């Protein structure tokens, strides 16, 4: 399938991982190409909910343009390219069994929640809170996983009729019904202290199954092969191959 994907991120590392796994037969755009794209508030209670919300809202925004070439910012796509245009959005985080799945969708702002702030926390603060909560939990009960959910939503270019008359809610619901979900998980456990200088987030604490080193010690190549995002992308790649 000759497709163009808007990857709903400005994270260059994430974009590189997606490109490497899906291959160069596709055309990729990112939010860096669309500086005026709306900021989507991730307030759903699940990874799938947040990923779907981002994908649907951005697909709706792209579809509402009246320009037949989708001339947004510096990006110009032909009609052929917009025929198979999709928004790809993801949400991911850490689930710890002893904490009933926390921090989950709050992984990035886990520590900040204690002060009521609705903002991301420093990685070191999140790790310190996690270790504090697991202080009395033995090794065998420190099971955890990184989980990633990718949502893929087609961009439908609205006709004048659709834009002027149809309910925006109905249009968004239609896009949500057409959204496909792909998930991946990397199982492991939480160590008793941070180890390693690489990676980010909870990587220094997470020991993937089959290894004794943390994600921060294993290096990017091994981590990317094991990662929750790579497993979700592998499912997406299989789906694209069938089209």
GROMACS .gro file of C-alpha atoms in nm:
model
  243
    1UNK     CA    1   0.000   0.000   0.000
    2UNK     CA    2   0.130   0.344  -0.096
    3UNK     CA    3   0.051   0.532   0.223
    4UNK     CA    4   0.146   0.850   0.406
    5UNK     CA    5   0.150   0.855   0.786
    6UNK     CA    6   0.135   1.156   1.011
    7UNK     CA    7   0.310   1.038   1.327
    8UNK     CA    8   0.153   1.231   1.614
    9UNK     CA    9   0.476   1.322   1.790
   10UNK     CA   10   0.771   1.559   1.782
   11UNK     CA   11   0.997   1.295   1.942
   12UNK     CA   12   1.275   1.225   1.691
   13UNK     CA   13   1.376   0.899   1.864
   14UNK     CA   14   1.022   0.761   1.839
   15UNK     CA   15   0.997   0.865   1.473
   16UNK     CA   16   1.327   0.692   1.396
   17UNK     CA   17   1.209   0.368   1.557
   18UNK     CA   18   0.882   0.376   1.359
   19UNK     CA   19   1.062   0.444   1.030
   20UNK     CA   20   1.312   0.165   1.092
   21UNK     CA   21   1.043  -0.095   1.162
   22UNK     CA   22   0.784  -0.002   0.899
   23UNK     CA   23   1.036   0.058   0.621
   24UNK     CA   24   1.104   0.327   0.363
   25UNK     CA   25   0.822   0.230   0.125
   26UNK     CA   26   0.597   0.472   0.315
   27UNK     CA   27   0.598   0.851   0.341
   28UNK     CA   28   0.622   0.983   0.698
   29UNK     CA   29   0.529   1.322   0.842
   30UNK     CA   30   0.542   1.437   1.203
   31UNK     CA   31   0.395   1.719   1.408
   32UNK     CA   32   0.712   1.914   1.329
   33UNK     CA   33   0.565   1.946   0.978
   34UNK     CA   34   0.241   2.088   1.118
   35UNK     CA   35   0.321   2.362   1.372
   36UNK     CA   36  -0.045   2.469   1.384
   37UNK     CA   37  -0.178   2.124   1.471
   38UNK     CA   38  -0.410   2.129   1.775
   39UNK     CA   39  -0.273   2.010   2.107
   40UNK     CA   40  -0.472   1.707   2.219
   41UNK     CA   41  -0.533   1.668   2.594
   42UNK     CA   42  -0.465   1.308   2.694
   43UNK     CA   43  -0.727   1.260   2.964
   44UNK     CA   44  -0.856   0.910   2.888
   45UNK     CA   45  -0.824   0.635   3.146
   46UNK     CA   46  -0.647   0.388   2.918
   47UNK     CA   47  -0.357   0.386   2.673
   48UNK     CA   48  -0.598   0.289   2.395
   49UNK     CA   49  -0.827   0.578   2.486
   50UNK     CA   50  -0.548   0.835   2.475
   51UNK     CA   51  -0.400   0.701   2.151
   52UNK     CA   52  -0.741   0.692   1.985
   53UNK     CA   53  -0.826   1.044   2.099
   54UNK     CA   54  -0.504   1.184   1.955
   55UNK     CA   55  -0.540   1.001   1.626
   56UNK     CA   56  -0.907   1.091   1.577
   57UNK     CA   57  -0.873   1.460   1.666
   58UNK     CA   58  -0.573   1.507   1.438
   59UNK     CA   59  -0.737   1.312   1.154
   60UNK     CA   60  -1.048   1.529   1.189
   61UNK     CA   61  -0.836   1.844   1.181
   62UNK     CA   62  -0.649   1.731   0.870
   63UNK     CA   63  -0.969   1.623   0.698
   64UNK     CA   64  -1.138   1.959   0.746
   65UNK     CA   65  -0.897   2.147   0.521
   66UNK     CA   66  -1.061   2.267   0.198
   67UNK     CA   67  -0.731   2.270   0.009
   68UNK     CA   68  -0.726   1.972  -0.233
   69UNK     CA   69  -0.350   1.943  -0.194
   70UNK     CA   70  -0.357   1.953   0.186
   71UNK     CA   71  -0.123   2.252   0.186
   72UNK     CA   72  -0.054   2.290   0.558
   73UNK     CA   73   0.259   2.473   0.679
   74UNK     CA   74   0.541   2.375   0.444
   75UNK     CA   75   0.385   2.039   0.353
   76UNK     CA   76   0.218   1.987   0.017
   77UNK     CA   77   0.066   1.648  -0.063
   78UNK     CA   78  -0.094   1.553  -0.392
   79UNK     CA   79  -0.441   1.397  -0.416
   80UNK     CA   80  -0.279   1.058  -0.472
   81UNK     CA   81  -0.084   1.090  -0.150
   82UNK     CA   82  -0.384   1.205   0.055
   83UNK     CA   83  -0.593   0.911  -0.067
   84UNK     CA   84  -0.405   0.684   0.173
   85UNK     CA   85  -0.328   0.933   0.449
   86UNK     CA   86  -0.340   0.811   0.808
   87UNK     CA   87  -0.270   0.954   1.152
   88UNK     CA   88  -0.064   0.727   1.375
   89UNK     CA   89  -0.074   0.806   1.747
   90UNK     CA   90   0.046   0.610   2.045
   91UNK     CA   91   0.036   0.611   2.421
   92UNK     CA   92   0.256   0.403   2.646
   93UNK     CA   93   0.372   0.359   3.000
   94UNK     CA   94   0.466   0.126   3.283
   95UNK     CA   95   0.227  -0.112   3.458
   96UNK     CA   96   0.336  -0.256   3.795
   97UNK     CA   97   0.132  -0.551   3.919
   98UNK     CA   98   0.193  -0.485   4.289
   99UNK     CA   99   0.049  -0.134   4.236
  100UNK     CA  100  -0.262  -0.260   4.054
  101UNK     CA  101  -0.126  -0.145   3.719
  102UNK     CA  102   0.002   0.196   3.829
  103UNK     CA  103   0.150   0.425   3.717
  104UNK     CA  104  -0.015   0.330   3.384
  105UNK     CA  105  -0.144   0.630   3.188
  106UNK     CA  106   0.008   0.856   3.455
  107UNK     CA  107   0.362   0.721   3.402
  108UNK     CA  108   0.508   1.052   3.284
  109UNK     CA  109   0.356   1.257   3.568
  110UNK     CA  110   0.360   0.995   3.844
  111UNK     CA  111   0.551   1.203   4.099
  112UNK     CA  112   0.381   1.533   4.011
  113UNK     CA  113   0.044   1.383   4.103
  114UNK     CA  114   0.143   1.404   4.471
  115UNK     CA  115   0.143   1.784   4.450
  116UNK     CA  116  -0.166   1.806   4.231
  117UNK     CA  117   0.033   1.940   3.936
  118UNK     CA  118  -0.087   1.841   3.591
  119UNK     CA  119   0.258   1.825   3.434
  120UNK     CA  120   0.528   1.570   3.361
  121UNK     CA  121   0.774   1.489   3.638
  122UNK     CA  122   1.149   1.445   3.626
  123UNK     CA  123   1.249   1.086   3.552
  124UNK     CA  124   1.444   1.075   3.877
  125UNK     CA  125   1.138   1.183   4.076
  126UNK     CA  126   0.917   0.920   3.912
  127UNK     CA  127   1.174   0.649   3.979
  128UNK     CA  128   1.215   0.757   4.341
  129UNK     CA  129   0.839   0.741   4.399
  130UNK     CA  130   0.816   0.399   4.239
  131UNK     CA  131   1.096   0.262   4.456
  132UNK     CA  132   0.935   0.412   4.767
  133UNK     CA  133   0.602   0.245   4.693
  134UNK     CA  134   0.771  -0.090   4.629
  135UNK     CA  135   1.008  -0.070   4.926
  136UNK     CA  136   0.857  -0.370   5.109
  137UNK     CA  137   0.770  -0.570   4.795
  138UNK     CA  138   0.989  -0.880   4.738
  139UNK     CA  139   1.151  -0.963   4.404
  140UNK     CA  140   0.893  -1.225   4.304
  141UNK     CA  141   0.610  -0.972   4.335
  142UNK     CA  142   0.780  -0.689   4.146
  143UNK     CA  143   0.651  -0.800   3.807
  144UNK     CA  144   0.578  -0.524   3.559
  145UNK     CA  145   0.554  -0.443   3.191
  146UNK     CA  146   0.594  -0.158   2.951
  147UNK     CA  147   0.283  -0.133   2.734
  148UNK     CA  148   0.230   0.058   2.410
  149UNK     CA  149  -0.094   0.108   2.216
  150UNK     CA  150  -0.089   0.252   1.863
  151UNK     CA  151  -0.403   0.395   1.702
  152UNK     CA  152  -0.427   0.429   1.324
  153UNK     CA  153  -0.700   0.657   1.186
  154UNK     CA  154  -0.765   0.730   0.817
  155UNK     CA  155  -0.796   1.093   0.712
  156UNK     CA  156  -1.118   1.158   0.524
  157UNK     CA  157  -1.135   1.487   0.339
  158UNK     CA  158  -1.471   1.637   0.414
  159UNK     CA  159  -1.683   1.773   0.134
  160UNK     CA  160  -1.835   2.120   0.162
  161UNK     CA  161  -2.162   1.951   0.262
  162UNK     CA  162  -1.992   1.754   0.538
  163UNK     CA  163  -1.810   2.058   0.671
  164UNK     CA  164  -2.108   2.292   0.671
  165UNK     CA  165  -2.390   2.062   0.774
  166UNK     CA  166  -2.279   1.739   0.936
  167UNK     CA  167  -2.235   1.724   1.311
  168UNK     CA  168  -1.867   1.739   1.415
  169UNK     CA  169  -1.950   1.482   1.682
  170UNK     CA  170  -2.089   1.239   1.424
  171UNK     CA  171  -1.784   1.293   1.204
  172UNK     CA  172  -1.549   1.225   1.497
  173UNK     CA  173  -1.748   0.916   1.593
  174UNK     CA  174  -1.718   0.787   1.237
  175UNK     CA  175  -1.342   0.830   1.249
  176UNK     CA  176  -1.326   0.653   1.583
  177UNK     CA  177  -1.514   0.356   1.439
  178UNK     CA  178  -1.257   0.335   1.159
  179UNK     CA  179  -0.961   0.354   1.397
  180UNK     CA  180  -0.752   0.038   1.430
  181UNK     CA  181  -0.564  -0.049   1.748
  182UNK     CA  182  -0.231  -0.231   1.780
  183UNK     CA  183  -0.078  -0.312   2.118
  184UNK     CA  184   0.250  -0.448   2.245
  185UNK     CA  185   0.401  -0.526   2.584
  186UNK     CA  186   0.746  -0.604   2.722
  187UNK     CA  187   0.731  -0.812   3.041
  188UNK     CA  188   0.983  -0.783   3.322
  189UNK     CA  189   1.029  -0.670   3.681
  190UNK     CA  190   1.127  -0.363   3.879
  191UNK     CA  191   1.473  -0.371   4.036
  192UNK     CA  192   1.558  -0.239   4.382
  193UNK     CA  193   1.778   0.049   4.261
  194UNK     CA  194   1.848   0.232   3.933
  195UNK     CA  195   2.115   0.076   3.710
  196UNK     CA  196   2.273   0.209   3.393
  197UNK     CA  197   2.315   0.548   3.231
  198UNK     CA  198   2.129   0.492   2.903
  199UNK     CA  199   1.764   0.517   2.815
  200UNK     CA  200   1.510   0.740   2.983
  201UNK     CA  201   1.203   0.724   3.206
  202UNK     CA  202   1.186   0.403   3.407
  203UNK     CA  203   1.455   0.227   3.200
  204UNK     CA  204   1.712   0.217   3.487
  205UNK     CA  205   1.465   0.021   3.704
  206UNK     CA  206   1.314  -0.216   3.448
  207UNK     CA  207   1.468  -0.562   3.400
  208UNK     CA  208   1.313  -0.736   3.097
  209UNK     CA  209   1.243  -1.108   3.122
  210UNK     CA  210   1.540  -1.318   3.010
  211UNK     CA  211   1.797  -1.056   3.113
  212UNK     CA  212   1.972  -0.947   3.430
  213UNK     CA  213   2.052  -0.598   3.300
  214UNK     CA  214   1.817  -0.304   3.307
  215UNK     CA  215   1.689  -0.138   2.991
  216UNK     CA  216   1.933   0.144   3.067
  217UNK     CA  217   2.223  -0.104   3.060
  218UNK     CA  218   2.122  -0.309   2.755
  219UNK     CA  219   2.166  -0.037   2.494
  220UNK     CA  220   1.934   0.101   2.229
  221UNK     CA  221   1.961  -0.182   1.975
  222UNK     CA  222   1.863  -0.459   2.217
  223UNK     CA  223   1.604  -0.241   2.387
  224UNK     CA  224   1.438  -0.151   2.057
  225UNK     CA  225   1.415  -0.519   1.959
  226UNK     CA  226   1.245  -0.599   2.290
  227UNK     CA  227   1.041  -0.287   2.332
  228UNK     CA  228   0.667  -0.260   2.370
  229UNK     CA  229   0.653  -0.012   2.082
  230UNK     CA  230   0.843  -0.243   1.847
  231UNK     CA  231   0.594  -0.523   1.922
  232UNK     CA  232   0.297  -0.297   1.854
  233UNK     CA  233   0.461  -0.174   1.533
  234UNK     CA  234   0.525  -0.533   1.423
  235UNK     CA  235   0.148  -0.596   1.440
  236UNK     CA  236   0.083  -0.278   1.243
  237UNK     CA  237   0.340  -0.384   0.982
  238UNK     CA  238   0.164  -0.718   0.941
  239UNK     CA  239  -0.167  -0.541   0.888
  240UNK     CA  240  -0.017  -0.309   0.624
  241UNK     CA  241   0.136  -0.606   0.441
  242UNK     CA  242  -0.211  -0.755   0.395
  243UNK     CA  243  -0.349  -0.441   0.227
   0.00000   0.00000   0.00000
